[in-house]
CSV table of C-alpha atoms and ligand atoms in Angstrom, one decimal:
chain,number,residue,atom,x,y,z
N,21,MET,CA,34.1,6.8,-40.7
N,22,SER,CA,36.3,10.2,-42.5
N,23,LEU,CA,39.8,9.1,-41.1
N,24,ASP,CA,41.1,13.1,-42.5
N,25,PRO,CA,44.1,13.5,-39.8
N,26,ILE,CA,42.4,17.0,-39.3
N,27,THR,CA,39.9,16.9,-37.1
N,28,PRO,CA,41.2,19.2,-34.4
N,29,PRO,CA,38.8,18.4,-30.6
N,30,PRO,CA,37.1,22.1,-30.4
N,31,TYR,CA,38.1,22.3,-27.1
N,32,ARG,CA,41.5,23.6,-25.7
N,33,ILE,CA,43.1,22.6,-22.5
N,34,LYS,CA,42.6,24.8,-19.2
N,35,VAL,CA,43.0,22.5,-15.8
N,36,VAL,CA,44.8,18.9,-16.1
N,37,GLU,CA,45.9,16.5,-13.5
N,38,PRO,CA,49.1,14.7,-13.5
N,39,ILE,CA,49.8,11.6,-14.5
N,40,PRO,CA,51.9,8.6,-12.8
N,41,PHE,CA,55.4,6.8,-14.5
N,42,LEU,CA,56.2,4.2,-12.6
N,43,SER,CA,59.3,1.5,-13.4
N,44,ALA,CA,58.8,-1.8,-14.2
N,45,ASP,CA,59.4,-3.0,-11.2
N,46,GLU,CA,57.5,-0.9,-10.1
N,47,ARG,CA,55.0,-1.8,-11.8
N,48,ARG,CA,55.1,-5.5,-11.6
N,49,GLN,CA,55.3,-4.7,-8.0
N,50,ALA,CA,52.0,-3.6,-8.2
N,51,LEU,CA,50.4,-5.4,-9.6
N,52,ALA,CA,50.9,-8.4,-8.3
N,53,GLU,CA,50.0,-6.9,-4.5
N,54,ALA,CA,46.8,-6.6,-6.7
N,55,GLY,CA,46.8,-10.0,-7.1
N,56,TYR,CA,47.1,-9.7,-10.8
N,57,ASN,CA,43.7,-8.4,-11.5
N,58,PRO,CA,43.8,-4.6,-12.7
N,59,PHE,CA,40.9,-3.4,-10.8
N,60,ASN,CA,42.7,-3.5,-7.5
N,61,LEU,CA,45.3,-1.2,-8.8
N,62,ARG,CA,45.3,2.4,-7.0
N,63,ALA,CA,44.7,5.2,-9.7
N,64,ASP,CA,48.3,6.9,-9.0
N,65,GLN,CA,49.8,3.5,-10.0
N,66,ILE,CA,48.5,4.1,-14.1
N,67,THR,CA,49.8,5.8,-16.2
N,68,ILE,CA,46.9,5.9,-18.6
N,69,ASP,CA,44.1,4.6,-17.5
N,70,LEU,CA,41.3,3.0,-19.8
N,71,LEU,CA,39.8,0.5,-18.2
N,72,SER,CA,36.3,2.8,-18.0
N,73,ASP,CA,34.3,5.7,-20.4
N,74,SER,CA,32.1,5.4,-17.0
N,75,GLY,CA,31.9,8.7,-15.2
N,76,THR,CA,35.9,9.0,-16.5
N,77,GLY,CA,35.2,11.9,-18.9
N,78,ALA,CA,36.3,16.1,-19.1
N,79,THR,CA,33.7,18.7,-17.7
N,80,SER,CA,34.1,21.7,-19.5
N,81,ALA,CA,34.8,25.6,-18.1
N,82,ALA,CA,30.7,26.1,-19.1
N,83,GLN,CA,29.9,23.3,-16.6
N,84,GLU,CA,32.1,24.2,-14.2
N,85,ALA,CA,29.6,27.8,-14.2
N,86,ALA,CA,26.5,26.2,-13.7
N,87,ALA,CA,28.2,23.9,-11.0
N,88,ALA,CA,28.9,26.9,-9.1
N,89,LEU,CA,24.9,27.9,-9.8
N,90,GLY,CA,23.0,24.4,-8.1
N,91,ASP,CA,20.2,24.4,-5.9
N,92,GLU,CA,20.2,22.8,-3.8
N,93,SER,CA,17.7,23.2,-2.3
N,94,TYR,CA,15.3,19.7,-0.8
N,95,ALA,CA,12.7,19.9,-3.2
N,96,GLY,CA,11.7,22.1,-6.4
N,97,ALA,CA,15.6,23.4,-7.1
N,98,ARG,CA,16.4,25.3,-9.8
N,99,SER,CA,18.6,23.2,-11.4
N,100,TRP,CA,16.3,19.3,-10.9
N,101,PHE,CA,13.9,22.4,-13.8
N,102,ARG,CA,16.9,23.3,-16.0
N,103,PHE,CA,17.8,19.6,-15.9
N,104,ARG,CA,14.5,18.6,-16.9
N,105,ASP,CA,13.4,20.3,-19.0
N,106,GLU,CA,16.6,19.7,-21.1
N,107,VAL,CA,16.0,16.0,-20.4
N,108,ARG,CA,12.2,16.8,-21.8
N,109,ASP,CA,14.0,18.5,-24.1
N,110,LEU,CA,16.1,15.8,-25.8
N,111,THR,CA,13.7,13.2,-25.3
N,112,GLY,CA,9.8,14.6,-25.7
N,113,TYR,CA,9.3,12.3,-22.9
N,114,PRO,CA,6.8,13.8,-20.4
N,115,HIS,CA,8.1,11.7,-17.2
N,116,ILE,CA,11.3,12.1,-16.5
N,117,LEU,CA,13.6,10.2,-12.2
N,118,PRO,CA,16.8,11.8,-12.0
N,119,VAL,CA,18.8,8.8,-9.8
N,120,HIS,CA,21.8,8.2,-8.5
N,121,GLN,CA,23.5,6.3,-11.9
N,122,GLY,CA,22.6,3.8,-14.7
N,123,ARG,CA,22.1,0.8,-12.5
N,124,ALA,CA,19.6,2.0,-10.6
N,125,GLY,CA,17.3,4.0,-13.1
N,126,GLU,CA,17.5,-0.3,-14.2
N,127,ARG,CA,17.0,-1.4,-10.6
N,128,ILE,CA,13.7,0.8,-10.3
N,129,LEU,CA,12.4,0.1,-14.4
N,130,PHE,CA,12.8,-3.7,-13.8
N,131,GLY,CA,11.0,-3.6,-10.1
N,132,SER,CA,8.0,-2.3,-11.9
N,133,LEU,CA,7.9,-3.9,-15.2
N,134,LEU,CA,8.9,-6.8,-14.6
N,135,LYS,CA,8.1,-10.2,-13.0
N,136,ALA,CA,9.3,-12.9,-11.7
N,137,GLY,CA,9.4,-15.6,-15.3
N,138,GLN,CA,9.1,-13.3,-17.5
N,139,ILE,CA,11.7,-12.3,-20.2
N,140,CYS,CA,13.4,-9.2,-20.6
N,141,VAL,CA,15.2,-9.0,-23.8
N,142,SER,CA,18.4,-7.4,-25.0
N,143,ASN,CA,20.8,-7.1,-28.8
N,144,THR,CA,22.8,-7.4,-25.4
N,145,HIS,CA,22.8,-6.9,-21.4
N,146,PHE,CA,25.3,-4.7,-19.9
N,147,ASP,CA,26.5,-6.8,-16.9
N,148,THR,CA,24.7,-5.1,-15.0
N,149,THR,CA,21.4,-5.0,-17.1
N,150,HIS,CA,22.1,-8.6,-17.3
N,151,ALA,CA,22.4,-8.3,-12.5
N,152,ASN,CA,19.5,-5.9,-12.2
N,153,VAL,CA,16.9,-8.8,-14.8
N,154,ARG,CA,18.0,-11.4,-13.0
N,155,LEU,CA,17.3,-9.6,-9.6
N,156,THR,CA,13.8,-9.7,-10.6
N,157,GLY,CA,13.9,-13.1,-10.9
N,158,ALA,CA,13.4,-13.1,-15.2
N,159,GLU,CA,15.6,-13.6,-17.2
N,160,PRO,CA,17.6,-11.6,-19.6
N,161,ARG,CA,18.1,-12.7,-23.1
N,162,ASP,CA,20.7,-11.1,-25.8
N,163,LEU,CA,19.8,-11.5,-29.6
N,164,PRO,CA,22.5,-10.0,-30.8
N,165,CYS,CA,22.0,-9.5,-34.5
N,166,PRO,CA,24.1,-12.4,-37.3
N,167,GLU,CA,27.0,-9.9,-38.5
N,168,ALA,CA,28.0,-9.4,-35.2
N,169,ALA,CA,29.2,-12.4,-34.6
N,170,ASP,CA,32.1,-11.6,-37.8
N,171,LEU,CA,34.4,-9.6,-36.1
N,172,ASP,CA,36.2,-8.3,-38.8
N,173,SER,CA,33.0,-7.7,-40.2
N,174,ARG,CA,33.1,-3.9,-41.4
N,175,ALA,CA,29.7,-4.1,-41.4
N,176,PRO,CA,28.1,-0.8,-40.7
N,177,PHE,CA,25.2,-1.6,-36.9
N,178,LYS,CA,26.3,-5.0,-35.6
N,179,GLY,CA,25.3,-3.4,-32.8
N,180,ASN,CA,21.4,-4.6,-33.8
N,181,ILE,CA,19.2,-6.8,-32.4
N,182,ASP,CA,18.3,-9.9,-34.9
N,183,LEU,CA,14.5,-8.8,-35.5
N,184,VAL,CA,13.8,-11.9,-37.0
N,185,ALA,CA,14.9,-13.9,-33.9
N,186,LEU,CA,12.7,-11.5,-31.4
N,187,ASP,CA,10.0,-11.5,-34.1
N,188,ARG,CA,10.1,-16.2,-33.7
N,189,LEU,CA,10.7,-15.0,-29.5
N,190,LEU,CA,7.3,-12.8,-29.3
N,191,SER,CA,5.4,-15.0,-32.1
N,192,GLY,CA,6.6,-18.2,-30.8
N,193,PRO,CA,5.7,-20.2,-27.4
N,194,GLU,CA,7.2,-18.3,-24.8
N,195,GLY,CA,5.9,-14.9,-26.5
N,196,HIS,CA,3.4,-14.2,-23.5
N,197,ARG,CA,6.5,-14.6,-20.9
N,198,VAL,CA,8.4,-11.7,-22.6
N,199,GLY,CA,7.8,-8.8,-20.1
N,200,LEU,CA,10.6,-5.0,-21.3
N,201,VAL,CA,12.8,-5.4,-24.3
N,202,LEU,CA,16.4,-3.4,-24.0
N,203,MET,CA,17.8,-2.2,-26.9
N,204,THR,CA,20.8,-0.5,-25.7
N,205,ILE,CA,22.5,1.9,-27.9
N,206,THR,CA,25.4,1.4,-28.4
N,207,ASN,CA,26.4,-2.0,-27.7
N,208,ASN,CA,28.8,-1.9,-25.2
N,209,GLY,CA,28.7,-5.9,-25.1
N,210,LEU,CA,29.1,-6.4,-28.1
N,211,GLY,CA,32.3,-4.4,-29.5
N,212,ALA,CA,30.7,-0.5,-29.1
N,213,GLN,CA,28.8,-1.3,-32.2
N,214,PRO,CA,25.9,1.0,-33.4
N,215,VAL,CA,22.1,0.3,-34.1
N,216,SER,CA,20.7,1.1,-36.4
N,217,MET,CA,17.3,3.5,-36.3
N,218,ALA,CA,15.8,1.4,-39.0
N,219,ASN,CA,16.7,-1.5,-36.5
N,220,ILE,CA,15.1,0.6,-33.4
N,221,GLU,CA,12.4,1.7,-35.9
N,222,ALA,CA,11.7,-1.8,-36.8
N,223,ALA,CA,11.9,-3.9,-33.3
N,224,GLY,CA,9.6,-0.8,-31.4
N,225,ARG,CA,6.8,-1.7,-34.1
N,226,LEU,CA,6.9,-5.7,-33.7
N,227,CYS,CA,7.2,-4.5,-30.3
N,228,ARG,CA,3.3,-2.5,-30.6
N,229,ARG,CA,2.7,-5.2,-32.9
N,230,HIS,CA,2.1,-7.5,-29.7
N,231,GLY,CA,2.2,-5.1,-26.6
N,232,VAL,CA,5.4,-5.3,-24.2
N,233,PRO,CA,7.4,-2.9,-23.8
N,234,PHE,CA,10.5,-1.2,-25.6
N,235,PHE,CA,12.6,1.0,-23.9
N,236,LEU,CA,16.2,2.6,-24.4
N,237,ASP,CA,19.6,1.5,-22.0
N,238,ALA,CA,20.8,5.3,-24.1
N,239,ALA,CA,23.9,5.8,-22.4
N,240,ARG,CA,25.4,6.3,-25.4
N,241,PHE,CA,22.5,7.5,-27.2
N,242,ALA,CA,24.6,10.8,-28.8
N,243,GLU,CA,27.6,8.4,-29.7
N,244,ASN,CA,24.8,6.0,-31.8
N,245,ALA,CA,23.6,9.1,-33.9
N,246,TRP,CA,26.6,10.1,-34.9
N,247,LEU,CA,26.9,7.1,-36.5
N,248,VAL,CA,24.1,6.9,-38.0
N,249,ARG,CA,24.6,10.1,-39.1
N,250,GLU,CA,27.7,9.0,-40.5
N,251,ARG,CA,26.5,5.8,-42.2
N,252,GLU,CA,22.7,5.6,-41.8
N,253,PRO,CA,21.4,6.8,-45.8
N,254,GLY,CA,19.2,9.3,-44.8
N,255,TYR,CA,20.4,11.3,-42.1
N,256,GLY,CA,23.5,12.6,-42.7
N,257,HIS,CA,21.7,16.0,-43.0
N,258,ARG,CA,20.6,16.0,-39.2
N,259,SER,CA,21.9,16.2,-36.7
N,260,PRO,CA,23.0,14.2,-33.8
N,261,ARG,CA,20.7,15.6,-31.6
N,262,GLN,CA,17.5,15.4,-34.3
N,263,ILE,CA,18.2,12.1,-34.1
N,264,ALA,CA,19.1,11.3,-31.9
N,265,THR,CA,15.6,12.9,-30.5
N,266,ARG,CA,14.0,10.7,-33.5
N,267,ALA,CA,15.5,7.9,-31.8
N,268,PHE,CA,13.6,7.9,-28.2
N,269,GLN,CA,10.9,9.2,-29.6
N,270,LEU,CA,10.9,5.5,-31.5
N,271,ALA,CA,10.4,3.5,-27.2
N,272,ASP,CA,8.0,4.4,-25.3
N,273,GLY,CA,11.4,5.4,-22.6
N,274,CYS,CA,14.1,5.0,-21.9
N,275,VAL,CA,17.1,3.8,-19.0
N,276,VAL,CA,21.0,6.3,-19.1
N,277,SER,CA,23.4,6.6,-17.0
N,278,LEU,CA,24.8,9.6,-17.5
N,279,LYS,CA,28.1,8.7,-16.1
N,280,LYS,CA,28.2,8.3,-20.6
N,281,ASP,CA,27.2,10.8,-22.3
N,282,GLY,CA,25.8,13.5,-19.5
N,283,LEU,CA,29.7,14.1,-19.7
N,284,THR,CA,30.1,14.2,-15.7
N,285,ALA,CA,31.6,11.9,-13.1
N,286,ILE,CA,27.9,10.9,-12.2
N,287,GLY,CA,24.8,11.1,-13.0
N,288,GLY,CA,21.6,8.7,-14.2
N,289,LEU,CA,17.4,8.9,-16.2
N,290,ILE,CA,14.6,7.5,-16.3
N,291,ALA,CA,12.5,8.7,-18.7
N,292,LEU,CA,8.7,7.3,-20.3
N,293,ARG,CA,5.5,8.0,-20.8
N,294,ASP,CA,3.3,6.0,-18.9
N,295,ASP,CA,1.5,7.8,-16.5
N,296,ALA,CA,1.0,4.3,-13.8
N,297,LEU,CA,4.3,3.5,-14.7
N,298,HIS,CA,5.8,6.4,-13.6
N,299,GLY,CA,4.1,6.8,-10.7
N,300,ALA,CA,5.5,3.0,-9.6
N,301,CYS,CA,8.6,4.1,-10.1
N,302,GLU,CA,8.4,7.5,-8.5
N,303,ALA,CA,7.3,5.0,-5.4
N,304,ASN,CA,10.3,3.4,-4.9
N,305,LEU,CA,12.6,6.8,-7.0
N,306,ILE,CA,12.0,8.2,-3.4
N,307,ALA,CA,12.0,5.3,-1.3
N,308,THR,CA,15.3,3.4,-2.0
N,309,GLU,CA,16.9,6.9,-3.8
N,310,GLY,CA,15.8,10.5,-2.9
N,311,PHE,CA,13.0,12.5,-3.9
N,312,SER,CA,12.0,13.2,-8.0
N,313,THR,CA,13.9,16.2,-8.3
N,314,TYR,CA,17.1,14.9,-6.7
N,315,GLY,CA,16.6,11.4,-7.0
N,316,GLY,CA,19.7,10.9,-5.4
N,317,LEU,CA,22.3,14.0,-6.9
N,318,ALA,CA,23.4,17.1,-6.0
N,319,GLY,CA,22.1,20.4,-7.4
N,320,HIS,CA,25.5,20.5,-8.8
N,321,ASP,CA,25.4,17.4,-10.7
N,322,LEU,CA,22.4,18.1,-12.6
N,323,GLU,CA,23.1,22.2,-13.6
N,324,ARG,CA,26.6,19.5,-14.7
N,325,LEU,CA,24.0,17.8,-16.5
N,326,ALA,CA,21.9,20.1,-18.3
N,327,GLN,CA,24.7,21.3,-19.4
N,328,GLY,CA,26.6,18.3,-20.6
N,329,LEU,CA,23.7,16.8,-22.2
N,330,ARG,CA,24.0,20.5,-24.5
N,331,GLU,CA,27.5,19.5,-25.5
N,332,VAL,CA,27.5,15.8,-25.9
N,333,VAL,CA,25.1,16.5,-28.8
N,334,ASP,CA,27.9,18.9,-30.9
N,335,PRO,CA,28.6,17.8,-34.2
N,336,ALA,CA,32.6,19.5,-33.7
N,337,TYR,CA,32.7,17.8,-31.0
N,338,LEU,CA,31.8,14.2,-31.9
N,339,ARG,CA,33.7,14.4,-34.8
N,340,SER,CA,36.4,14.7,-33.4
N,341,ARG,CA,36.0,11.7,-31.0
N,342,ALA,CA,35.0,9.7,-33.7
N,343,ALA,CA,38.3,10.3,-35.4
N,344,SER,CA,40.7,10.2,-32.1
N,345,THR,CA,39.6,6.6,-31.7
N,346,ALA,CA,39.4,5.6,-35.3
N,347,ARG,CA,43.1,7.1,-35.4
N,348,LEU,CA,43.6,4.6,-32.3
N,349,ALA,CA,42.3,1.6,-34.1
N,350,GLN,CA,44.1,2.5,-37.0
N,351,MET,CA,47.6,3.1,-35.3
N,352,ILE,CA,46.2,0.0,-33.5
N,353,ASN,CA,46.0,-2.8,-36.4
N,354,ASP,CA,48.9,-0.9,-38.0
N,355,VAL,CA,50.7,-3.0,-35.7
N,356,GLY,CA,49.8,-5.8,-36.2
N,357,VAL,CA,46.4,-6.3,-33.2
N,358,ASP,CA,43.2,-6.3,-34.6
N,359,THR,CA,40.3,-5.2,-33.3
N,360,VAL,CA,36.6,-5.6,-33.4
N,361,GLN,CA,35.8,-4.0,-37.2
N,362,PRO,CA,34.9,-1.2,-37.8
N,363,ALA,CA,35.4,1.0,-34.5
N,364,GLY,CA,33.2,2.4,-33.1
N,365,ILE,CA,33.7,5.2,-30.4
N,366,HIS,CA,33.8,4.8,-27.0
N,367,ALA,CA,35.9,1.7,-26.8
N,368,LEU,CA,38.4,-0.3,-28.5
N,369,TYR,CA,38.0,-4.1,-28.3
N,370,LEU,CA,41.3,-5.4,-29.2
N,371,ASN,CA,41.5,-9.3,-30.6
N,372,ALA,CA,44.0,-11.6,-27.8
N,373,GLY,CA,42.8,-15.0,-28.5
N,374,ARG,CA,44.2,-14.0,-31.5
N,375,LEU,CA,47.0,-12.3,-30.7
N,376,LEU,CA,48.2,-15.3,-28.1
N,377,PRO,CA,47.6,-18.1,-30.4
N,378,HIS,CA,49.7,-19.7,-27.5
N,379,LEU,CA,47.9,-19.2,-25.0
N,380,SER,CA,44.3,-21.8,-24.8
N,381,PRO,CA,41.4,-20.4,-23.2
N,382,ARG,CA,41.8,-21.8,-19.4
N,383,GLU,CA,44.5,-19.4,-19.9
N,384,PHE,CA,42.5,-16.2,-19.9
N,385,PRO,CA,44.2,-14.4,-22.7
N,386,GLY,CA,42.6,-12.0,-22.8
N,387,HIS,CA,43.3,-11.2,-19.6
N,388,SER,CA,46.7,-12.3,-19.7
N,389,LEU,CA,46.7,-8.7,-22.7
N,390,GLY,CA,45.3,-6.5,-20.0
N,391,CYS,CA,48.4,-7.4,-17.7
N,392,GLN,CA,51.2,-7.1,-20.1
N,393,LEU,CA,49.4,-3.7,-21.1
N,394,TYR,CA,50.0,-2.6,-17.6
N,395,LEU,CA,53.0,-4.1,-17.2
N,396,ASP,CA,54.7,-2.6,-20.1
N,397,GLY,CA,53.3,0.3,-19.9
N,398,GLY,CA,50.4,1.5,-17.2
N,399,ILE,CA,48.5,0.5,-19.1
N,400,ARG,CA,44.7,-0.1,-17.2
N,401,CYS,CA,41.8,-1.8,-19.9
N,402,ALA,CA,39.2,-4.6,-19.0
N,403,GLU,CA,39.1,-8.2,-20.8
N,404,LEU,CA,36.1,-8.9,-22.1
N,405,GLY,CA,37.0,-13.1,-23.1
N,406,SER,CA,36.5,-16.1,-20.8
N,407,LEU,CA,37.5,-14.8,-17.3
N,408,TYR,CA,34.3,-12.2,-17.6
N,409,LEU,CA,31.9,-14.3,-19.4
N,410,GLY,CA,33.7,-18.0,-19.1
N,411,GLY,CA,31.7,-20.5,-17.8
N,412,MET,CA,34.0,-22.2,-14.7
N,413,ASP,CA,33.2,-25.5,-12.3
N,414,ASP,CA,33.6,-25.2,-7.8
N,415,GLN,CA,37.7,-25.8,-8.8
N,416,ASN,CA,38.0,-22.3,-10.3
N,417,GLN,CA,39.1,-24.1,-14.0
N,418,LEU,CA,37.2,-23.0,-17.3
N,419,VAL,CA,34.4,-25.2,-18.3
N,420,THR,CA,32.3,-23.4,-20.8
N,421,PRO,CA,34.7,-20.6,-22.9
N,422,ALA,CA,33.3,-17.6,-24.4
N,423,PRO,CA,32.7,-16.7,-28.1
N,424,PHE,CA,36.1,-14.3,-28.3
N,425,GLU,CA,39.4,-13.2,-26.1
N,426,LEU,CA,38.0,-9.9,-26.0
N,427,VAL,CA,39.9,-7.2,-24.0
N,428,ARG,CA,38.6,-3.5,-24.1
N,429,LEU,CA,40.4,0.5,-24.6
N,430,ALA,CA,37.0,2.6,-23.0
N,431,ILE,CA,38.3,5.5,-23.8
N,432,PRO,CA,37.3,9.1,-21.7
N,433,ARG,CA,35.5,12.4,-22.9
N,434,ARG,CA,38.2,14.9,-23.3
N,435,VAL,CA,40.9,13.3,-21.4
N,436,TYR,CA,43.6,11.7,-22.9
N,437,THR,CA,45.3,13.4,-26.5
N,438,ASP,CA,46.7,11.6,-29.6
N,439,ALA,CA,49.9,12.0,-28.0
N,440,HIS,CA,48.7,9.5,-24.8
N,441,PHE,CA,47.2,6.8,-28.2
N,442,GLU,CA,50.3,6.9,-30.1
N,443,TYR,CA,52.5,6.0,-26.7
N,444,VAL,CA,49.5,3.4,-26.3
N,445,ALA,CA,49.6,2.0,-30.3
N,446,THR,CA,53.6,2.1,-29.2
N,447,VAL,CA,53.4,0.1,-26.3
N,448,LEU,CA,51.1,-2.7,-27.9
N,449,ALA,CA,53.5,-3.0,-31.4
N,450,GLY,CA,55.9,-4.1,-29.0
N,451,ILE,CA,53.7,-6.9,-27.4
N,452,ALA,CA,53.1,-7.9,-31.0
N,453,LYS,CA,56.5,-8.2,-32.0
N,454,ALA,CA,56.8,-11.0,-29.7
N,455,PRO,CA,53.8,-12.4,-28.1
N,456,GLU,CA,55.0,-15.1,-27.6
N,457,ARG,CA,56.6,-14.1,-23.6
N,458,VAL,CA,53.0,-12.9,-22.2
N,459,ARG,CA,52.2,-15.7,-20.0
N,460,GLY,CA,49.0,-16.7,-19.0
N,461,TYR,CA,46.8,-16.4,-16.1
N,462,ARG,CA,45.2,-19.1,-13.8
N,463,ILE,CA,42.4,-18.0,-10.7
N,464,LEU,CA,43.8,-18.5,-6.7
N,465,SER,CA,39.9,-17.1,-6.0
N,466,SER,CA,37.3,-16.5,-7.0
N,467,PRO,CA,33.9,-14.7,-6.0
N,468,PRO,CA,30.3,-16.3,-7.2
N,469,LEU,CA,29.2,-13.7,-8.3
N,470,LEU,CA,30.4,-10.6,-10.9
N,471,ARG,CA,33.9,-12.5,-11.1
N,472,HIS,CA,35.7,-10.2,-13.3
N,473,PHE,CA,35.2,-7.4,-10.2
N,474,LYS,CA,37.9,-9.2,-6.8
N,475,VAL,CA,39.2,-12.0,-8.4
N,476,ARG,CA,42.9,-12.8,-7.6
N,477,LEU,CA,45.4,-14.5,-10.3
N,478,GLU,CA,48.7,-15.7,-10.9
N,479,PRO,CA,51.0,-15.8,-13.9
N,480,LEU,CA,51.5,-19.3,-15.3
N,481,PRO,CA,55.1,-19.9,-15.6
N,482,ALA,CA,56.7,-19.3,-18.4
N,483,GLY,CA,56.6,-21.5,-21.6
N,484,PRO,CA,59.9,-23.8,-22.8
N,485,GLY,CA,62.1,-21.7,-24.3
N,486,VAL,CA,59.9,-18.2,-23.7
N,487,THR,CA,61.5,-15.6,-21.2
N,488,SER,CA,59.7,-14.5,-19.0
N,489,ALA,CA,58.5,-11.2,-18.8
V,512,F0G,N1,24.2,0.6,-19.6
V,512,F0G,C1,25.3,0.4,-20.1
V,512,F0G,C2,25.5,0.3,-21.5
V,512,F0G,C3,26.8,0.9,-20.3
V,512,F0G,O1,28.0,0.8,-20.4
V,512,F0G,C4,26.7,0.7,-18.1
V,512,F0G,C5,27.6,0.7,-17.3
V,512,F0G,C6,25.2,0.7,-17.8
V,512,F0G,C7,24.3,0.5,-18.0
V,512,F0G,C8,24.6,1.0,-16.5
V,512,F0G,O2,25.6,2.0,-16.0
V,512,F0G,O3,27.9,2.3,-13.4
V,512,F0G,O4,25.4,4.2,-14.6
V,512,F0G,O5,25.3,2.6,-13.5
V,512,F0G,N2,28.8,0.7,-18.0
V,512,F0G,C9,30.6,1.1,-17.7
V,512,F0G,C10,31.7,0.5,-18.4
V,512,F0G,C11,30.3,0.9,-16.1
V,512,F0G,O6,32.2,0.6,-18.2
V,512,F0G,O7,31.3,0.2,-19.5
V,512,F0G,P1,26.0,3.1,-14.4
C-alpha cells in the first residue's frame, strides 16, 4: 500500500458537527457511571468515537439531494427500482431483497438455508452472524488461514479461509453436515484483513464440488476490492467496481450490511440467484421486515444507498481512505504501539497484550487500554480480547483466555481528518510512555449472552509503586 502523504480526500467538508471535550475529571466520572463499559457512555461524552465504522459515516451532498427525491409509496416506489438496479448492476445477482441492516439479512437467509445440526463455515463469523447461525440450531465454525495467527506477519491476505481445512471438512465424515460456507470480506473479526480473489474462487469451487451453497458476507466489499487491486497480482489494472462485481459473481449470493460500504446510516440486503431460496427469503422478509420493495427502509434511505454504492467504489475515495488508515497505523507504530499487520482499511487493531505485559488476561488488558484511551483522551473504541471472546466461569472469572488481547479502532467513513488521528496517536504515545500506570479491571456483573455490550466492571487497585491513572 502506498504511504504517499499526498493522498487528499476527493471531497471537502460542507456540514460539520461539534464534538465535546470533557475535562479529565468529567471523563473519570462518566466512565465510572458507565460501569467502566464504553458501550454505556453517552455520545456527548466522547471526543473521538472509534467504536464502530457502521452507520457512522458522512453522507455526500449528492446522497442528500437524492434523498429529497425519496418515493415513500408503500409498494413499488421509484426509489426501490433505483436501488434494485444499482445493486443488480454491481453484483450481477437477479434477486435483490432489501433489509434494514445486515443482521436482519442474516436472520432471514440463515432461516431459509440452515437447519439444526448443520455447520456454517466461515473465514471468521462476525458476532451477530455467529449468533444468527446459532439461533437456527446450526453450529458456526471458523476456519481462518494459518497466517492470521501471526499478528506481525505482513502476508497480504490474512483474511483468507483455510482451504486445506475446508477441503478436509467437506470431504470428511462431517462433510454432509455443512449447510453453508460464508466468506466475510474483509475479515472484520480478524484484523480487517482482506480475502484474495484466488481464495474466494477456490472456496467457491470446493463448495460447488460438494453441492454446498457459497455466500459472501460483503459488508466491506469495496475495501476488499481496493486491497485486492493493491496486493493481488493481476488486478492492478482493474477498477474496484470490476473487482467487486467479480467477487460477487464467484458466489451464489451475498448478505450485506450497507451501514459500512453503502455509505449510509442504515440499510442492508440479500442478493442471490436461486429462485426457490429467493421465494423462501421473500416470504420471511414480508412477514418480519416489510414488503419486498422496501424491507424496513424508507424511500430516502434507498436513494442514499443507490448513490452511496456508486461513490464507495470511486478509486480516489478508496485510495485516500486506505492511505489515511495506513498513516494512522504508522503514527501509532512510531509511538511504540503495535497493530495487527498489515494495516487494513476500516479499522486498526492495537496489540494491548504486548503493550501491557503487567496485566494478565484475567485483568483484561484490551479493555484496560480501551478505558485508558477514554480517560486520557475521550476516545472510544472496542475490546477484542478476553472480555469479549474469553470463557468465564459462573463467578465471572476468566477460565479460557482469547488468543489475542486486541483493541479495535474503527474508522468512520469521511468523518475524521488526519488532525483527529494525530490526536489519537498523541494520546496513545502518552500511554506507551508509562504503560505500567494502566490498571486492570474485574467484572462486577455480566449478562449471559453477548457479554461485551452490557457487562459492568471496576478497576483493580494500582500495583505497588504505580501512581493511579
Ligand atoms: N457482518 C459483518 C462482517 C459486520 O462487520 C457486521 C457489523 C455485520 C455483519 C452486521 O451488520 O450491524 O448492519 O446488522 N459490524 C459492525 C461493527 C456492527 O462495528 O463491526 P449490521
